[in-house]
Amino acid sequence: MINLVVGAGFSGATVARKIAEELNEKVVVIDSKNHIAGNAYDYRDKNGIMIHKYGSHIFHTNNDEVWQFVSRFGSFNTYMHKVIAVIDGIETTIPFNLRTLYDVFPESLAQRLENKLLQHFEYNKKVPILEFQKQDDADLKFLAQYVYEKVFLHYTTKQWGVKPDEIDGAVTARVPVYISCDERYFQDKYQGIPFEGYASLVHNMLDHPNIEVRLNTKFEDFKEEYDRLFYTGSIDEFFAYKFGELPYRSVHFKLEELDMPYYQSNSSVNYPCNYDFTRIHEYKHFLNDICDKTVIAKEYSEAFERGKNERYYPIPNEANAALYQQYLSEAKALKNVYFLGRLGDYKYYDMDKAIARALELFKDIK
Ligand code: UDP
């Protein structure tokens, strides 16, 4: 059996590895890019700073199987991500939590709001902003409006080109209001950054005698025979856009090298209300790279346009889900062709979810 995997990101590398080692079959992995690891690709620059080419990637999962799988290919530090947001010039942490109250409000008001929150919600509850807005209490209404406006409205408009209620609620629910003093961005059991980077991790996944990797190779240029196809590219492209294009958001990064050891106190600082960029990444925080200089990346969001930029985010809304379903029906009619990954499934997967999906798919075919 010859297997063709299109795309050398986490999804493709996971399924390739499982087939190679558990089914002992040959796998050819192709990628149109000149590197592996998809949008998780990273590299050390001339100063030795590990740069995440396509924006910050933080590994986090509650899935034991996924964690055990990735841990075979590299070890991780114990980095636990926090995000600072600048709200009215004040640095605080998001998701908006009980501590945030004391950063942005006078103490007496913060205290009152905290008491109200604890009366109305269970401690440790995560409340999506669109749900949090549905309240009768005047103080909590005020708070909901504040958080909506200061954290979500402008950031989401910059990021998605639409208001928070014009996109699937699951998107803003990724960053809920958190009734907790836990200031971390994720609460998962396993969190970290691979010491050697994501590209090294994926390289090790693909390093198997049954796997051959070919970069700079487009699917349409691959003319050899194969028995099974795993396609992690965009599903609409596979079907030559016959029902129309699935929309995506793209982002681009403006990198700046600065002659100072650190620019900001945290790897990610969000600017929900100011500037045209959404956030500034400073990558050296992830692995504590020691260096007199630093590199920052300002992130700008834009619409995806074929041939101009890269696909980053599927846009979850009803119309796009319906369009995706049309492609999915076509896909189901094909034999020995499987779609997976953010683009193949048109789903806003985190890295662990993409790997979990690939592991499940492998179990199905096995
Ligand atoms: N979001 C926001 N303000 C923030 C952070 C996030 O409005 O300061 C919203 C925004 O719509 C964003 C979504 O929450 O796209 C999910 O944020 P997350 O940080 O998970 O996005 P990612 O890191 O995947 O780009």
Short mmCIF file of C-alpha atoms and ligand atoms in Angstrom, two decimals:
data_model
loop_
_atom_site.label_atom_id
_atom_site.label_comp_id
_atom_site.label_asym_id
_atom_site.label_seq_id
_atom_site.Cartn_x
_atom_site.Cartn_y
_atom_site.Cartn_z
CA MET A 1 0.00 0.00 0.00
CA ILE A 2 1.25 3.49 -0.85
CA ASN A 3 -0.22 6.36 1.12
CA LEU A 4 -0.08 9.95 0.01
CA VAL A 5 -0.35 12.64 2.66
CA VAL A 6 -0.84 16.16 1.39
CA GLY A 7 0.48 18.64 3.95
CA ALA A 8 3.32 18.19 6.45
CA GLY A 9 1.67 19.97 9.39
CA PHE A 10 0.61 18.28 12.61
CA SER A 11 -2.38 16.51 11.04
CA GLY A 12 -0.43 15.09 8.12
CA ALA A 13 2.61 14.17 10.20
CA THR A 14 0.46 12.38 12.79
CA VAL A 15 -1.38 10.21 10.31
CA ALA A 16 1.83 9.54 8.37
CA ARG A 17 3.64 8.39 11.49
CA LYS A 18 0.85 6.08 12.63
CA ILE A 19 0.56 4.43 9.22
CA ALA A 20 4.32 4.07 8.85
CA GLU A 21 4.90 2.46 12.21
CA GLU A 22 1.68 0.58 12.96
CA LEU A 23 0.67 -0.58 9.48
CA ASN A 24 4.25 -0.75 8.20
CA GLU A 25 3.19 0.86 4.93
CA LYS A 26 4.97 3.39 2.76
CA VAL A 27 3.92 7.02 3.10
CA VAL A 28 4.85 9.92 0.87
CA VAL A 29 4.25 13.29 2.51
CA ILE A 30 4.21 16.29 0.19
CA ASP A 31 3.96 19.96 1.02
CA SER A 32 3.79 22.93 -1.29
CA LYS A 33 5.81 24.99 1.19
CA ASN A 34 9.58 24.80 1.52
CA HIS A 35 9.32 23.60 5.12
CA ILE A 36 7.48 21.08 7.29
CA ALA A 37 5.26 21.76 10.35
CA GLY A 38 2.65 23.87 8.52
CA ASN A 39 1.73 27.04 10.35
CA ALA A 40 3.42 25.76 13.51
CA TYR A 41 6.79 26.14 11.76
CA ASP A 42 9.51 27.82 13.80
CA TYR A 43 13.22 28.53 13.32
CA ARG A 44 16.11 30.13 15.19
CA ASP A 45 17.10 33.49 13.71
CA LYS A 46 20.66 34.81 13.48
CA ASN A 47 20.53 35.86 17.13
CA GLY A 48 19.39 32.43 18.26
CA ILE A 49 15.84 33.52 19.01
CA MET A 50 13.19 30.91 18.18
CA ILE A 51 10.73 32.66 15.85
CA HIS A 52 7.22 31.29 15.29
CA LYS A 53 6.91 32.19 11.62
CA TYR A 54 3.11 32.10 11.57
CA GLY A 55 2.47 33.56 15.02
CA SER A 56 2.69 32.26 18.58
CA HIS A 57 1.93 28.58 19.06
CA ILE A 58 1.41 27.30 22.58
CA PHE A 59 0.79 23.62 23.04
CA HIS A 60 -1.96 22.77 25.51
CA THR A 61 -4.14 19.72 25.92
CA ASN A 62 -6.20 17.68 28.34
CA ASN A 63 -5.92 14.66 26.08
CA ASP A 64 -3.52 12.08 27.58
CA GLU A 65 -3.19 10.17 24.34
CA VAL A 66 -2.23 13.32 22.41
CA TRP A 67 0.24 14.38 25.08
CA GLN A 68 1.89 10.96 25.17
CA PHE A 69 2.08 10.92 21.39
CA VAL A 70 3.74 14.33 20.99
CA SER A 71 6.05 13.73 23.95
CA ARG A 72 7.65 10.86 22.05
CA PHE A 73 9.08 13.34 19.56
CA GLY A 74 10.42 16.07 21.81
CA SER A 75 10.29 17.30 25.38
CA PHE A 76 8.38 20.34 26.49
CA ASN A 77 9.08 23.04 29.04
CA THR A 78 6.45 23.97 31.63
CA TYR A 79 5.53 27.31 30.08
CA MET A 80 1.97 28.30 30.99
CA HIS A 81 0.64 30.99 28.71
CA LYS A 82 -0.70 34.31 29.92
CA VAL A 83 -2.01 37.10 27.76
CA ILE A 84 -1.71 40.72 28.73
CA ALA A 85 -4.23 43.12 27.26
CA VAL A 86 -3.81 46.87 27.26
CA ILE A 87 -7.15 48.37 28.23
CA ASP A 88 -7.31 52.15 28.47
CA GLY A 89 -3.54 52.14 28.81
CA ILE A 90 -3.65 49.69 31.73
CA GLU A 91 -1.94 46.32 31.43
CA THR A 92 -4.07 43.47 32.76
CA THR A 93 -4.59 39.80 32.05
CA ILE A 94 -7.25 38.19 29.93
CA PRO A 95 -9.44 36.14 29.91
CA PHE A 96 -11.13 38.82 32.00
CA ASN A 97 -11.01 37.33 35.53
CA LEU A 98 -11.50 38.40 39.14
CA ARG A 99 -8.00 39.89 39.29
CA THR A 100 -8.62 41.93 36.15
CA LEU A 101 -11.39 43.76 38.02
CA TYR A 102 -8.81 45.19 40.44
CA ASP A 103 -6.51 46.33 37.63
CA VAL A 104 -9.09 48.33 35.72
CA PHE A 105 -11.58 49.58 38.35
CA PRO A 106 -11.25 51.52 41.62
CA GLU A 107 -11.03 49.06 44.52
CA SER A 108 -14.51 49.71 45.93
CA LEU A 109 -16.15 49.13 42.55
CA ALA A 110 -13.99 46.08 41.86
CA GLN A 111 -14.99 44.65 45.24
CA ARG A 112 -18.69 45.22 44.55
CA LEU A 113 -18.45 43.60 41.12
CA GLU A 114 -16.51 40.66 42.51
CA ASN A 115 -19.18 40.06 45.16
CA LYS A 116 -21.91 40.23 42.55
CA LEU A 117 -20.08 37.81 40.28
CA LEU A 118 -19.63 35.33 43.11
CA GLN A 119 -23.31 35.62 44.01
CA HIS A 120 -24.45 34.98 40.45
CA PHE A 121 -21.90 32.44 39.20
CA GLU A 122 -20.13 29.45 40.61
CA TYR A 123 -16.46 29.98 41.32
CA ASN A 124 -14.31 28.71 38.42
CA LYS A 125 -17.07 29.08 35.86
CA LYS A 126 -16.21 30.21 32.35
CA VAL A 127 -18.87 32.42 30.85
CA PRO A 128 -18.76 33.30 27.13
CA ILE A 129 -19.17 37.04 26.61
CA LEU A 130 -22.32 36.67 24.49
CA GLU A 131 -23.93 34.78 27.39
CA PHE A 132 -22.48 37.12 30.01
CA GLN A 133 -24.31 40.01 28.36
CA LYS A 134 -27.70 38.43 29.13
CA GLN A 135 -28.09 39.68 32.69
CA ASP A 136 -30.61 41.71 34.65
CA ASP A 137 -28.46 42.99 37.51
CA ALA A 138 -27.44 46.60 36.79
CA ASP A 139 -23.85 46.20 38.03
CA LEU A 140 -23.29 43.06 36.01
CA LYS A 141 -24.87 44.67 32.96
CA PHE A 142 -22.39 47.50 33.32
CA LEU A 143 -19.53 45.01 33.62
CA ALA A 144 -20.71 42.99 30.63
CA GLN A 145 -20.90 46.10 28.48
CA TYR A 146 -17.44 47.14 29.66
CA VAL A 147 -15.86 43.77 28.83
CA TYR A 148 -17.71 43.53 25.52
CA GLU A 149 -16.53 46.95 24.45
CA LYS A 150 -13.00 46.94 25.85
CA VAL A 151 -11.97 43.33 25.21
CA PHE A 152 -14.10 41.91 22.41
CA LEU A 153 -15.73 44.42 20.11
CA HIS A 154 -12.75 46.11 18.50
CA TYR A 155 -10.40 43.13 18.67
CA THR A 156 -12.96 40.88 16.99
CA THR A 157 -13.72 43.51 14.37
CA LYS A 158 -10.01 43.77 13.60
CA GLN A 159 -9.53 39.99 13.66
CA TRP A 160 -12.61 38.85 11.77
CA GLY A 161 -13.94 41.95 10.03
CA VAL A 162 -17.30 41.49 11.81
CA LYS A 163 -18.73 42.11 15.26
CA PRO A 164 -18.67 39.36 17.94
CA ASP A 165 -22.33 38.46 17.42
CA GLU A 166 -21.86 38.08 13.66
CA ILE A 167 -19.55 35.09 14.04
CA ASP A 168 -20.18 31.71 15.69
CA GLY A 169 -20.26 32.19 19.49
CA ALA A 170 -17.64 29.45 19.86
CA VAL A 171 -15.00 31.88 18.61
CA THR A 172 -15.31 34.46 21.39
CA ALA A 173 -16.11 31.66 23.86
CA ARG A 174 -12.46 30.63 23.48
CA VAL A 175 -11.68 33.62 25.71
CA PRO A 176 -14.53 33.57 28.25
CA VAL A 177 -15.10 35.76 31.27
CA TYR A 178 -13.48 33.61 33.94
CA ILE A 179 -14.89 33.66 37.49
CA SER A 180 -11.53 32.81 38.96
CA CYS A 181 -8.19 34.16 40.15
CA ASP A 182 -6.44 31.89 37.65
CA GLU A 183 -4.86 34.31 35.21
CA ARG A 184 -3.62 31.74 32.71
CA TYR A 185 -4.93 31.65 29.15
CA PHE A 186 -5.43 27.88 29.27
CA GLN A 187 -6.32 25.56 32.13
CA ASP A 188 -5.26 22.34 30.41
CA LYS A 189 -3.41 19.65 32.33
CA TYR A 190 -0.51 19.66 29.86
CA GLN A 191 0.95 22.91 28.56
CA GLY A 192 4.32 23.89 27.17
CA ILE A 193 6.63 24.75 24.33
CA PRO A 194 8.88 22.07 22.81
CA PHE A 195 12.48 22.83 23.84
CA GLU A 196 13.74 22.20 20.30
CA GLY A 197 10.77 23.87 18.61
CA TYR A 198 7.76 22.65 16.64
CA ALA A 199 9.66 22.11 13.39
CA SER A 200 12.00 19.73 15.21
CA LEU A 201 9.03 17.93 16.78
CA VAL A 202 7.38 17.41 13.40
CA HIS A 203 10.72 16.46 11.85
CA ASN A 204 11.04 13.69 14.43
CA MET A 205 7.48 12.55 13.74
CA LEU A 206 8.31 12.23 10.05
CA ASP A 207 11.68 10.59 10.66
CA HIS A 208 10.78 6.98 9.91
CA PRO A 209 12.10 4.56 7.28
CA ASN A 210 8.61 4.20 5.75
CA ILE A 211 8.12 7.97 5.35
CA GLU A 212 9.42 10.06 2.48
CA VAL A 213 8.95 13.84 2.61
CA ARG A 214 8.93 16.01 -0.51
CA LEU A 215 8.80 19.76 -0.06
CA ASN A 216 7.95 22.39 -2.69
CA THR A 217 5.57 19.82 -4.18
CA LYS A 218 2.00 20.65 -5.09
CA PHE A 219 -0.72 18.03 -5.09
CA GLU A 220 -1.60 18.76 -8.73
CA ASP A 221 2.03 18.10 -9.72
CA PHE A 222 2.17 14.73 -7.98
CA LYS A 223 1.58 12.20 -10.76
CA GLU A 224 2.52 8.92 -9.09
CA GLU A 225 0.12 6.15 -8.10
CA TYR A 226 -1.16 5.80 -4.55
CA ASP A 227 -3.79 3.71 -2.75
CA ARG A 228 -4.94 6.08 -0.03
CA LEU A 229 -4.97 9.86 0.11
CA PHE A 230 -4.94 12.03 3.22
CA TYR A 231 -5.60 15.61 2.27
CA THR A 232 -4.94 18.41 4.74
CA GLY A 233 -5.28 21.22 2.23
CA SER A 234 -8.46 23.22 1.88
CA ILE A 235 -11.35 20.94 0.89
CA ASP A 236 -12.82 23.48 -1.58
CA GLU A 237 -9.54 23.60 -3.47
CA PHE A 238 -9.55 19.79 -3.80
CA PHE A 239 -12.93 20.02 -5.55
CA ALA A 240 -11.82 22.92 -7.75
CA TYR A 241 -14.16 25.31 -5.90
CA LYS A 242 -17.18 23.79 -7.64
CA PHE A 243 -19.63 25.11 -5.01
CA GLY A 244 -17.72 28.35 -4.40
CA GLU A 245 -14.82 29.34 -2.19
CA LEU A 246 -14.73 28.67 1.55
CA PRO A 247 -13.73 31.97 3.16
CA TYR A 248 -10.78 32.25 5.54
CA ARG A 249 -9.10 34.98 7.54
CA SER A 250 -5.42 35.51 7.05
CA VAL A 251 -2.87 37.39 9.12
CA HIS A 252 0.50 38.90 8.44
CA PHE A 253 3.30 39.78 10.81
CA LYS A 254 5.57 42.78 10.80
CA LEU A 255 8.81 41.68 12.43
CA GLU A 256 11.09 44.17 14.15
CA GLU A 257 14.50 43.44 15.61
CA LEU A 258 15.17 45.73 18.55
CA ASP A 259 18.41 46.53 20.31
CA MET A 260 17.16 45.72 23.80
CA PRO A 261 16.93 42.49 25.81
CA TYR A 262 13.13 42.63 26.15
CA TYR A 263 10.43 44.85 24.62
CA GLN A 264 7.47 43.74 26.73
CA SER A 265 6.94 41.75 29.90
CA ASN A 266 5.05 38.91 28.24
CA SER A 267 5.08 36.83 25.05
CA SER A 268 1.68 38.16 23.93
CA VAL A 269 0.26 41.60 24.50
CA ASN A 270 -3.15 42.29 23.00
CA TYR A 271 -4.30 45.72 21.94
CA PRO A 272 -8.07 45.29 21.77
CA CYS A 273 -8.88 48.98 21.44
CA ASN A 274 -5.80 50.65 19.98
CA TYR A 275 -3.84 50.47 16.74
CA ASP A 276 -4.55 48.44 13.61
CA PHE A 277 -2.69 45.35 14.78
CA THR A 278 -4.40 42.95 17.18
CA ARG A 279 -1.39 41.91 19.27
CA ILE A 280 2.37 41.98 19.62
CA HIS A 281 4.30 38.74 20.03
CA GLU A 282 7.75 38.62 21.59
CA TYR A 283 8.95 35.12 20.95
CA LYS A 284 12.00 34.90 23.20
CA HIS A 285 9.75 34.54 26.26
CA PHE A 286 8.69 31.05 25.23
CA LEU A 287 12.05 29.33 25.64
CA ASN A 288 13.82 32.04 27.66
CA ASP A 289 16.25 32.67 24.80
CA ILE A 290 19.16 34.67 26.19
CA CYS A 291 20.21 37.47 23.86
CA ASP A 292 20.92 41.24 23.97
CA LYS A 293 18.46 41.83 21.16
CA THR A 294 14.83 40.91 20.79
CA VAL A 295 12.37 40.32 17.96
CA ILE A 296 8.75 41.38 18.09
CA ALA A 297 5.97 40.67 15.62
CA LYS A 298 2.95 42.91 15.18
CA GLU A 299 -0.02 40.87 13.97
CA TYR A 300 -2.40 42.29 11.37
CA SER A 301 -5.52 40.46 10.28
CA GLU A 302 -6.90 40.51 6.74
CA ALA A 303 -9.17 38.55 4.40
CA PHE A 304 -7.63 35.50 2.76
CA GLU A 305 -7.11 35.93 -0.97
CA ARG A 306 -5.86 33.10 -3.11
CA GLY A 307 -2.35 33.65 -4.41
CA LYS A 308 -1.85 36.65 -2.14
CA ASN A 309 -1.63 35.29 1.42
CA GLU A 310 -2.07 32.14 3.50
CA ARG A 311 -5.17 30.54 5.00
CA TYR A 312 -5.10 30.80 8.80
CA TYR A 313 -8.61 30.70 10.20
CA PRO A 314 -11.79 29.11 8.85
CA ILE A 315 -14.63 31.54 9.49
CA PRO A 316 -17.31 29.73 11.48
CA ASN A 317 -20.80 30.95 10.63
CA GLU A 318 -23.98 29.37 9.24
CA ALA A 319 -23.42 30.18 5.58
CA ASN A 320 -19.88 28.79 5.61
CA ALA A 321 -21.00 25.67 7.49
CA ALA A 322 -23.62 25.04 4.78
CA LEU A 323 -21.04 25.49 2.03
CA TYR A 324 -18.63 23.17 3.82
CA GLN A 325 -21.40 20.53 4.11
CA GLN A 326 -21.73 20.50 0.32
CA TYR A 327 -18.03 19.69 -0.01
CA LEU A 328 -18.25 17.14 2.79
CA SER A 329 -21.01 15.25 0.96
CA GLU A 330 -18.76 15.04 -2.10
CA ALA A 331 -15.87 13.93 0.07
CA LYS A 332 -17.90 11.12 1.64
CA ALA A 333 -18.63 9.68 -1.78
CA LEU A 334 -14.91 9.17 -2.46
CA LYS A 335 -13.17 5.93 -1.56
CA ASN A 336 -9.81 5.93 0.21
CA VAL A 337 -9.69 9.72 0.33
CA TYR A 338 -9.70 11.37 3.75
CA PHE A 339 -9.79 15.02 4.71
CA LEU A 340 -8.36 16.31 7.96
CA GLY A 341 -6.79 19.33 9.61
CA ARG A 342 -7.96 22.94 9.95
CA LEU A 343 -8.31 23.29 6.18
CA GLY A 344 -9.47 19.77 5.32
CA ASP A 345 -12.18 19.80 8.00
CA TYR A 346 -12.73 23.59 7.83
CA LYS A 347 -12.55 23.72 11.63
CA TYR A 348 -10.80 26.13 13.98
CA TYR A 349 -8.67 23.37 15.55
CA ASP A 350 -5.94 23.99 18.09
CA MET A 351 -2.84 21.85 17.57
CA ASP A 352 -3.95 19.17 20.02
CA LYS A 353 -7.37 18.89 18.41
CA ALA A 354 -5.81 18.48 14.98
CA ILE A 355 -3.61 15.68 16.33
CA ALA A 356 -6.54 14.04 18.16
CA ARG A 357 -8.57 14.10 14.96
CA ALA A 358 -5.70 12.49 13.00
CA LEU A 359 -5.31 9.79 15.69
CA GLU A 360 -9.05 9.01 15.53
CA LEU A 361 -9.00 8.86 11.75
CA PHE A 362 -6.11 6.43 11.91
CA LYS A 363 -8.08 4.19 14.31
CA ASP A 364 -10.99 4.20 11.84
CA ILE A 365 -8.91 3.02 8.92
CA LYS A 366 -6.98 0.55 10.99
N1 UDP B 1 -10.74 37.93 21.42
C1 UDP B 1 -11.02 39.25 21.64
N2 UDP B 1 -10.16 40.01 22.37
C2 UDP B 1 -9.01 39.51 22.86
C3 UDP B 1 -8.70 38.15 22.64
C4 UDP B 1 -9.59 37.39 21.90
O1 UDP B 1 -12.04 39.76 21.18
O2 UDP B 1 -8.23 40.26 23.49
C5 UDP B 1 -11.70 37.14 20.62
C6 UDP B 1 -11.42 37.32 19.12
O3 UDP B 1 -12.62 37.22 18.43
C7 UDP B 1 -10.51 36.15 18.84
C8 UDP B 1 -11.16 35.06 19.68
O4 UDP B 1 -11.55 35.76 20.88
O5 UDP B 1 -10.46 35.81 17.47
C9 UDP B 1 -10.31 33.87 20.01
O6 UDP B 1 -9.10 34.32 20.59
P1 UDP B 1 -7.80 33.38 20.63
O7 UDP B 1 -6.77 34.07 21.43
O8 UDP B 1 -8.21 32.02 21.02
O9 UDP B 1 -7.38 33.39 19.10
P2 UDP B 1 -6.08 32.76 18.37
O10 UDP B 1 -4.94 32.80 19.32
O11 UDP B 1 -6.49 31.39 17.92
O12 UDP B 1 -5.90 33.70 17.21
#
